[in-house]
XYZ file of C-alpha atoms in Angstrom:
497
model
C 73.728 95.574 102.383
C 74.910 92.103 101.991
C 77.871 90.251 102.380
C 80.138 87.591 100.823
C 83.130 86.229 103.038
C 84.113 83.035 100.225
C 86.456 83.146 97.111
C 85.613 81.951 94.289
C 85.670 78.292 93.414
C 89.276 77.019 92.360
C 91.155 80.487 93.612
C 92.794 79.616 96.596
C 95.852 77.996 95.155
C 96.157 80.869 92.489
C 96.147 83.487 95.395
C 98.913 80.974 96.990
C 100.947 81.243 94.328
C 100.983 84.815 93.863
C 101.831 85.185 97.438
C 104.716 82.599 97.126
C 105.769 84.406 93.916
C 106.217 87.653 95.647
C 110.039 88.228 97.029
C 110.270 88.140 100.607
C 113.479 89.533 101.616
C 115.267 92.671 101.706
C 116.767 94.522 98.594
C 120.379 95.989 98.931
C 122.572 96.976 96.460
C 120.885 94.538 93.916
C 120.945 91.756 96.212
C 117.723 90.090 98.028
C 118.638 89.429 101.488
C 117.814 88.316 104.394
C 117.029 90.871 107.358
C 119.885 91.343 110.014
C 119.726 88.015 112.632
C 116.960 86.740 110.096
C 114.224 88.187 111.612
C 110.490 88.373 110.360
C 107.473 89.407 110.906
C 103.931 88.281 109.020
C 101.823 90.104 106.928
C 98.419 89.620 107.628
C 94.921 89.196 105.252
C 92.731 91.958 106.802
C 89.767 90.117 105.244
C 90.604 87.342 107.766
C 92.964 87.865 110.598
C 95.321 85.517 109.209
C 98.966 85.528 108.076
C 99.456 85.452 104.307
C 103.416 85.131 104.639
C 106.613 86.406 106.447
C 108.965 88.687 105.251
C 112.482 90.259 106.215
C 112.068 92.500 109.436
C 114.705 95.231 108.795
C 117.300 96.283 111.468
C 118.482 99.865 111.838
C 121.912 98.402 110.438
C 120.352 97.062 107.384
C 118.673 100.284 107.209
C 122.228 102.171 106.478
C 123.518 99.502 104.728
C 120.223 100.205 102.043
C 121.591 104.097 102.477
C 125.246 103.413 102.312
C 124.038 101.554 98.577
C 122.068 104.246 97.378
C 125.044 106.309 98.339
C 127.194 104.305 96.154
C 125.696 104.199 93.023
C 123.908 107.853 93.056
C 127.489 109.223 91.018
C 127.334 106.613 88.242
C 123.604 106.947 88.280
C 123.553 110.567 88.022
C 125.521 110.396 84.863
C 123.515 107.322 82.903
C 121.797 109.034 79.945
C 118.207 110.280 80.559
C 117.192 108.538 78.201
C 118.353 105.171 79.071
C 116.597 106.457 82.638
C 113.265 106.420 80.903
C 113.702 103.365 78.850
C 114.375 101.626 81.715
C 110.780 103.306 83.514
C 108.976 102.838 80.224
C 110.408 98.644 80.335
C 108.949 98.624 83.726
C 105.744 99.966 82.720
C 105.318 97.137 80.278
C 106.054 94.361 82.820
C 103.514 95.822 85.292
C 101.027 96.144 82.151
C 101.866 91.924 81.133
C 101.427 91.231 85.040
C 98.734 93.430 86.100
C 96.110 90.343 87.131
C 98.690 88.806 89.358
C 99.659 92.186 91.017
C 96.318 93.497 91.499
C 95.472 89.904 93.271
C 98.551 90.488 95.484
C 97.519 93.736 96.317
C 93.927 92.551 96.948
C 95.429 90.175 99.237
C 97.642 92.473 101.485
C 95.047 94.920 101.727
C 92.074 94.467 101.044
C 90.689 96.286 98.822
C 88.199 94.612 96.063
C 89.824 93.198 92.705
C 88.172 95.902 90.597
C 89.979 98.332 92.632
C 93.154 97.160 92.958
C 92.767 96.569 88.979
C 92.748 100.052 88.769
C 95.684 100.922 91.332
C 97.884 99.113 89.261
C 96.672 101.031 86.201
C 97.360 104.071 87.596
C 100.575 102.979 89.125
C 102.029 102.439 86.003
C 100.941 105.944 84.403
C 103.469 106.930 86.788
C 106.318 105.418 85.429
C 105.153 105.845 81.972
C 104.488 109.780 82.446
C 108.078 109.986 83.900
C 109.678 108.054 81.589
C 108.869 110.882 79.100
C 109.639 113.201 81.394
C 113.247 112.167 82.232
C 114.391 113.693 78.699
C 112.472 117.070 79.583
C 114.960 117.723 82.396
C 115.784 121.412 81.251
C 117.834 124.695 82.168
C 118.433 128.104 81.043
C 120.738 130.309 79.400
C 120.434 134.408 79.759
C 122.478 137.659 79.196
C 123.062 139.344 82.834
C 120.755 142.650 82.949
C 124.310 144.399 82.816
C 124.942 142.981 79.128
C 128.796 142.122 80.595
C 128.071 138.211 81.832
C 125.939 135.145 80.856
C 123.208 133.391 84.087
C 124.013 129.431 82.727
C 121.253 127.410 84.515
C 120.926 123.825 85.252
C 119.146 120.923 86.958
C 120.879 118.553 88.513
C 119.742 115.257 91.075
C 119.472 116.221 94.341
C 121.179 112.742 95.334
C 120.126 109.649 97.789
C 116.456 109.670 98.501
C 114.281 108.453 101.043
C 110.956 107.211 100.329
C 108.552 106.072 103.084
C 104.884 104.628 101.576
C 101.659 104.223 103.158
C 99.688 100.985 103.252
C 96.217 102.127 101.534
C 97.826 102.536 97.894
C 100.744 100.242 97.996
C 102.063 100.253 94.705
C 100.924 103.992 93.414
C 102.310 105.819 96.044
C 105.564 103.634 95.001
C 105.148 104.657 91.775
C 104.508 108.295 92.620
C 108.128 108.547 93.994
C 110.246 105.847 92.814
C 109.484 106.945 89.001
C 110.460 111.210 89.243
C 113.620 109.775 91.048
C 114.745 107.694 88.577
C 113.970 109.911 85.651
C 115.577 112.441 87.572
C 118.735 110.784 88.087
C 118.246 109.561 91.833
C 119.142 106.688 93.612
C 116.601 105.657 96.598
C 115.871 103.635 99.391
C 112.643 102.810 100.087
C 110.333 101.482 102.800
C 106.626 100.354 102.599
C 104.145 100.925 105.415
C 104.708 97.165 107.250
C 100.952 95.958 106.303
C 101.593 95.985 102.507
C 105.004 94.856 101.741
C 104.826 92.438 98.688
C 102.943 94.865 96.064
C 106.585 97.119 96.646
C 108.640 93.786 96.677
C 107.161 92.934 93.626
C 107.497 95.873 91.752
C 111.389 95.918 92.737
C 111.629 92.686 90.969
C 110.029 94.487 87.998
C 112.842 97.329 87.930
C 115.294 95.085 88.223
C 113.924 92.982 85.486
C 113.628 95.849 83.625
C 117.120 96.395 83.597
C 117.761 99.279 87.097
C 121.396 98.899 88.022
C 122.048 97.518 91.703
C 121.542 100.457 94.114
C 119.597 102.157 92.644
C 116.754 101.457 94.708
C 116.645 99.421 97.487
C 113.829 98.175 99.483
C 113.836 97.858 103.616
C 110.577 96.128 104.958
C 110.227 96.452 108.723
C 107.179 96.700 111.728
C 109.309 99.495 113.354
C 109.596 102.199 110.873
C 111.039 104.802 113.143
C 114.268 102.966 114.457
C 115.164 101.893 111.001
C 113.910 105.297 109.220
C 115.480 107.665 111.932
C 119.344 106.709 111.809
C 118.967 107.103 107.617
C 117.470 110.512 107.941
C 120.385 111.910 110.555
C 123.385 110.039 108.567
C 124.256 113.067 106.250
C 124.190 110.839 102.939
C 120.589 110.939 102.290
C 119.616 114.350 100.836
C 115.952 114.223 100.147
C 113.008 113.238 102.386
C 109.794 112.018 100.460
C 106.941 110.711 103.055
C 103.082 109.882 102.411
C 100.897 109.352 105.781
C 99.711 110.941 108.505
C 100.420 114.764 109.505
C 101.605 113.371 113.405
C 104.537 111.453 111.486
C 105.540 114.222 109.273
C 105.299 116.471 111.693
C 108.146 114.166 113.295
C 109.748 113.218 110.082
C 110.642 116.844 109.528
C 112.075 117.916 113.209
C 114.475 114.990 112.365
C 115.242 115.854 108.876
C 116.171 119.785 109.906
C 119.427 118.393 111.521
C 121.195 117.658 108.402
C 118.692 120.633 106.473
C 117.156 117.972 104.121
C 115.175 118.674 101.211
C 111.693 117.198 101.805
C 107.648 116.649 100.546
C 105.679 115.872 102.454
C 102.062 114.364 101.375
C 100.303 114.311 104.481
C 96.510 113.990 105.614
C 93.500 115.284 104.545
C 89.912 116.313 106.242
C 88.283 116.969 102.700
C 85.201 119.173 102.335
C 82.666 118.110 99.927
C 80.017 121.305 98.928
C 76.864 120.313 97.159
C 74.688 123.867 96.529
C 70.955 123.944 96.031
C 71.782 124.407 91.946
C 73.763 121.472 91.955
C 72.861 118.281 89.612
C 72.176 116.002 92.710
C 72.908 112.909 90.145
C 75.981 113.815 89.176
C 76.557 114.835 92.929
C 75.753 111.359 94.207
C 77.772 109.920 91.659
C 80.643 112.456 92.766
C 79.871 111.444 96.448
C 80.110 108.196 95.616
C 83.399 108.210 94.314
C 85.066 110.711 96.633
C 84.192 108.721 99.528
C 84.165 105.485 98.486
C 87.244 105.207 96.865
C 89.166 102.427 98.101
C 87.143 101.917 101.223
C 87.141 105.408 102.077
C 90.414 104.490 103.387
C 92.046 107.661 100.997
C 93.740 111.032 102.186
C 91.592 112.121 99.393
C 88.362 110.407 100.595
C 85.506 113.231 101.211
C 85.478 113.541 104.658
C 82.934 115.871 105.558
C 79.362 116.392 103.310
C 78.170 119.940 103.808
C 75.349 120.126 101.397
C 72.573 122.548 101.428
C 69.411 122.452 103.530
C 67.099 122.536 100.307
C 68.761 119.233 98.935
C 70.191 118.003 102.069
C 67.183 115.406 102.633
C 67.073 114.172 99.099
C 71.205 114.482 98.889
C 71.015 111.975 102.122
C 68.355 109.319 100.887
C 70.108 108.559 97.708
C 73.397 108.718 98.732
C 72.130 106.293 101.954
C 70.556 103.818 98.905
C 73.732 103.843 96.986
C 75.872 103.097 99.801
C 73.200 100.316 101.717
C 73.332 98.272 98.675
C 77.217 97.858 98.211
C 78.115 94.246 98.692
C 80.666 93.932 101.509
C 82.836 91.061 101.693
C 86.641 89.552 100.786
C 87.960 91.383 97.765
C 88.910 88.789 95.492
C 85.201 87.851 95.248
C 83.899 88.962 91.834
C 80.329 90.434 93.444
C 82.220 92.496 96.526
C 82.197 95.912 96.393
C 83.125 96.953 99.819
C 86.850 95.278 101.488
C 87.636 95.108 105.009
C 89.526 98.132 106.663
C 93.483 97.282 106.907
C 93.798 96.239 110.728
C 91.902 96.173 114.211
C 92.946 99.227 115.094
C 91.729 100.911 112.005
C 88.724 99.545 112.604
C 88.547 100.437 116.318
C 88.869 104.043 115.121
C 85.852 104.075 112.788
C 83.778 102.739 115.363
C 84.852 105.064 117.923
C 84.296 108.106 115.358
C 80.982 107.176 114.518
C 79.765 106.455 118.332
C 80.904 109.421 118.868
C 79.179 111.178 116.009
C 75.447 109.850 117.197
C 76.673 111.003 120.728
C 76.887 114.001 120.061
C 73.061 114.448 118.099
C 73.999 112.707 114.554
C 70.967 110.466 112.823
C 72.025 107.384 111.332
C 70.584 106.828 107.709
C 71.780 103.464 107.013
C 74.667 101.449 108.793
C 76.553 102.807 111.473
C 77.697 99.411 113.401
C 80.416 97.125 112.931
C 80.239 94.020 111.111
C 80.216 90.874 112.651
C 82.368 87.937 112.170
C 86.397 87.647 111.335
C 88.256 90.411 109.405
C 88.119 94.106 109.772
C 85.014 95.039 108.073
C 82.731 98.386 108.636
C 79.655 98.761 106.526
C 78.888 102.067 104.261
C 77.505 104.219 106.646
C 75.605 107.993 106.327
C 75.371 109.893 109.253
C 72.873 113.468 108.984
C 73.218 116.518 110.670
C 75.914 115.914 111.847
C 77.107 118.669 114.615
C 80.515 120.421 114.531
C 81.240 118.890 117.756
C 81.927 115.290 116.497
C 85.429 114.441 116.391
C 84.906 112.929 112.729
C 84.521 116.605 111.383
C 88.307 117.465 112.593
C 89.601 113.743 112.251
C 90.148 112.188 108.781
C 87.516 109.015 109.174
C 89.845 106.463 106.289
C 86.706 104.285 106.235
C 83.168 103.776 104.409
C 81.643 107.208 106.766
C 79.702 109.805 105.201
C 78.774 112.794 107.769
C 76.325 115.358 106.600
C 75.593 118.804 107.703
C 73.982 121.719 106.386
C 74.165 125.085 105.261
C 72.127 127.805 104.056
C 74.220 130.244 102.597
C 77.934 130.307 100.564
C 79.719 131.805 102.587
C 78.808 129.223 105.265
C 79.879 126.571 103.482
C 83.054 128.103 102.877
C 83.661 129.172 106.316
C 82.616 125.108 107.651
C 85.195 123.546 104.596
C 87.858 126.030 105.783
C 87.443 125.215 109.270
C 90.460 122.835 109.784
C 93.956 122.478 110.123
C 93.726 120.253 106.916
C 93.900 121.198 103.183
C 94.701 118.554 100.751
C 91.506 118.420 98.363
C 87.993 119.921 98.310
C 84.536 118.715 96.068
C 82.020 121.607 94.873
C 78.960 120.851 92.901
C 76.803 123.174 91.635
C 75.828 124.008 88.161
C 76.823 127.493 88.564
C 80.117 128.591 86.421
C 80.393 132.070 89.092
C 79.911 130.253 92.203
C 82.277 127.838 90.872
C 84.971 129.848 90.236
C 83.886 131.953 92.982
C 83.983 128.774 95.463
C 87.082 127.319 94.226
C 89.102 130.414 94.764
C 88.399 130.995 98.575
C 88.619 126.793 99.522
C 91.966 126.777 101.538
C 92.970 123.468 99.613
C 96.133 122.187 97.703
C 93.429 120.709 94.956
C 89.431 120.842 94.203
C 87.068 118.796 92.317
C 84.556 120.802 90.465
C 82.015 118.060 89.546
C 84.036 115.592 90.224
C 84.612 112.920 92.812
C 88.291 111.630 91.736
C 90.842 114.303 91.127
C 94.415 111.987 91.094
C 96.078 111.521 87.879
C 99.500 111.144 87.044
C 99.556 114.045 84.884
C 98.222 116.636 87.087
C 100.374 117.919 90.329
C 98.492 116.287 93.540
C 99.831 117.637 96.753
C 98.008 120.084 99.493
C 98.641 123.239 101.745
C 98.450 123.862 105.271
C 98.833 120.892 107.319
C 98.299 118.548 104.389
C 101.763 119.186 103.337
C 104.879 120.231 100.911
C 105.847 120.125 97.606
C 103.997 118.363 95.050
C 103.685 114.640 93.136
C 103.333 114.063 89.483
C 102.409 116.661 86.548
C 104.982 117.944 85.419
C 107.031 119.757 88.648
C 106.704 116.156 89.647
C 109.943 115.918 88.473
C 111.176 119.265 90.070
C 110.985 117.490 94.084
C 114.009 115.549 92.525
C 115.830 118.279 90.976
C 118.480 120.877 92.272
C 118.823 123.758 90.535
C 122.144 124.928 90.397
C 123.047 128.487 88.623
C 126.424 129.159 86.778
C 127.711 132.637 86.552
C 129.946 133.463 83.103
C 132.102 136.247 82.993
C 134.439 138.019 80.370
C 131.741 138.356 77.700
């Protein structure tokens, strides 16, 4: 593994600019504004340590003042034309497309992750709107003669009203995306607020929906370092009426108790601890490839990210050394760099935790294969590490890793491997390779998870419902009951007939 900490010749006053382009303030009912008392708080380069900028630190007050906005306009917005709704996402969608270089730099910047990467986030972040935007004339209902023959069931979909979006930090713009877009198509207005690490990629894509011509209040954006305090007084005023959160299972557990008191409709996307099965039939190519993807995926900082490598003991050794050679020869370094492959993790504490994990891991009997120590020098950076047999005792087989970690264990038998990927309070996604269409089926059926990938490392697309079961969450994102989180359905009884 090698390394690369420089940017390339000439960049640093292009990555300047796109910072200094970005909007730094708060958006309220179509105004950018300062944060209550003016306060701030700076968003930091993870590749170095450093502050990139400041931006508005959001009060509680300017938290309902966002809410008491969204409130505002959700009548007027309820009634524009659903097609004007998806004009306005499909507008949007074009702007991202003719600024996609500067927003995956910004990204790159506030995160971390390398330019390829963030290249594709904000492809895939503007599928979203795009896919919604043709989904915001699809809004349907149904008419139906009661069983009796004397009455008519008229039924119809209506906005569920002000939203509340909360976003993590590891796919600032997509998970945006994800919710902003089915709430506008659907007719809702929303306030949102980005994880505090990543502000500007969501401050910049509210200048692009205004731009692309979203009335004032329609969505406004609260930055802050204390989500709770400004989040909490939103969810218990009694205008919001929808909850949508991405992160960690601890905060939605907490997110919910708080939403019951005024019986809000929620989703919840929360974590993951994602099996990935390779069987002695599979095509160990294609399941390095897979393995590759699944775990390496933006840093392996993903609720999605394969988080625990079960494979079986007749492949296991060969499954191990090319998996270790793929991941030993990533480049690791600062993202915008054209040769990096590998980004630093998104703060020290991050960090901290994959460290921890791992020690604990090789405590507790687990062989390193290649890596397995932190990385020297300034910026949070871990390097791809494989860890073999791997006991059931390690914390990292019940804790989601979010980092460059691959722990493998073994089994001998399928229903062994099913028992092992079921083992956990966690079911978001699942990875089975093998080459057999019975087992597959067979496999895929019994895994206690919200999604799988058969033979494939990267199941997210906009067009396919993404969302998990059991402790991983409710309700679903995209596809098309993407649409349906936003929705109300509301039933209208006809007599006299």
């Amino acid at each position: 593994m090698s390394t690369s900490s420089s940017s390339p010749a000439g960049t640093e006053s292009r990555e300047a600019a796109v910072v200094d382009a970005a909007p730094k303030q708060l958006l309220i009912g179509g105004k950018w504004r300062a944060a209550t008392g003016d306060r701030t708080y700076q968003v930091e380069d993870p590749s170095t340590g450093r502050a990139l900028c400041s931006v508005a630190d959001a009060s509680p007050e300017d938290g309902i003042a966002a809410l008491a906005a969204a409130h505002e306009a959700q009548a007027t917005w309820a009634k524009h034309p659903p097609r004007e709704r998806g004009e306005i996402l499909r507008r949007a969608y074009e702007l991202i497309q003719q600024r996609h270089e500067d927003l995956a730099l910004l990204m790159t910047l506030e995160m971390g992750k390398p330019l390829p990467e963030a290249r594709g986030e904000i492809t895939y972040a503007s599928e979203f709107f795009r896919w919604f935007a043709e989904e915001a004339v699809r809004i349907g209902g149904d008419y139906a003669v009661a069983p009796s023959g004397t009455g008519r069931f008229l039924v119809t979909q209506q906005p569920v009203g002000p939203t509340l979006l909360i976003t993590p930090w590891n796919f600032p713009m997509a998970m945006g995306t994800r919710k902003i877009g089915p709430a506008i198509a659907a007719g809702c207005t929303s306030v949102i607020k980005p994880a505090h690490q990543t502000p500007l990629s969501m401050l910049a894509l509210a200048e692009i929906l205004q731009e692309a011509g979203l009335p004032d209040g329609v969505l406004n954006v609260v930055t802050a370092v204390g989500a709770g305090a400004v989040m909490e007084p939103m969810i218990r005023d009694g205008r919001a009426r929808k909850l949508s959160f991405t992160g960690s299972t601890s905060v939605g557990r907490k997110l919910i108790e708080q939403s019951a008191e005024q019986v809000l409709n929620v989703s919840m996307e929360l974590g993951g601890n994602a099996p990935f099965l390779v069987f002695a039939d599979a095509d160990l190519d294609t399941a390095v490839e897979g393995a590759m993807q699944a775990k390496m995926r933006n840093i392996g900082e993903a609720c999605t990210a394969a988080n625990r490598f079960y494979v079986h003991a007749d492949v296991a050794d060969e499954f191990s050394r090319r998996l270790a050679e793929r991941m030993g020869s990533l480049r690791l370094g600062r993202g915008v760099a054209d040769d990096v492959q590998v980004g630093p993790l998104i703060d020290a504490t991050q960090l901290g935790k994959v460290d921890e994990l791992v020690n604990d891991a090789v405590g507790h009997g687990a062989e390193v294969v290649v890596g397995g120590s932190r990385h020297d020098g300034e910026g949070y950076f871990y390097p791809p590490t494989v860890l073999k047999n791997v006991p059931a005792q390690a914390r990292m087989t019940r804790e989601e890793i979010f980092g460059p970690v691959a722990p493998i264990s073994t089994f001998t038998d399928e229903q062994s491997a099913i028992d092992q990927a079921n083992d956990t309070e966690y079911g978001l996604v699942a990875y089975v390779y093998t080459r057999d269409l019975n087992r597959a089926l067979r496999v895929s059926e019994a895994l206690e998870s919200g999604m799988i990938g058969l033979n494939q490392g990267v199941v997210s697309n906009p067009a396919a419902p993404f969302g998990g079961v059991k402790a991983s969450g409710l309700g679903r994102e995209g596809g098309k009951v993407g649409i349906d989180e936003f929705l109300e359905t509301k039933y209208i009884a006809i007599g006299g007939l």
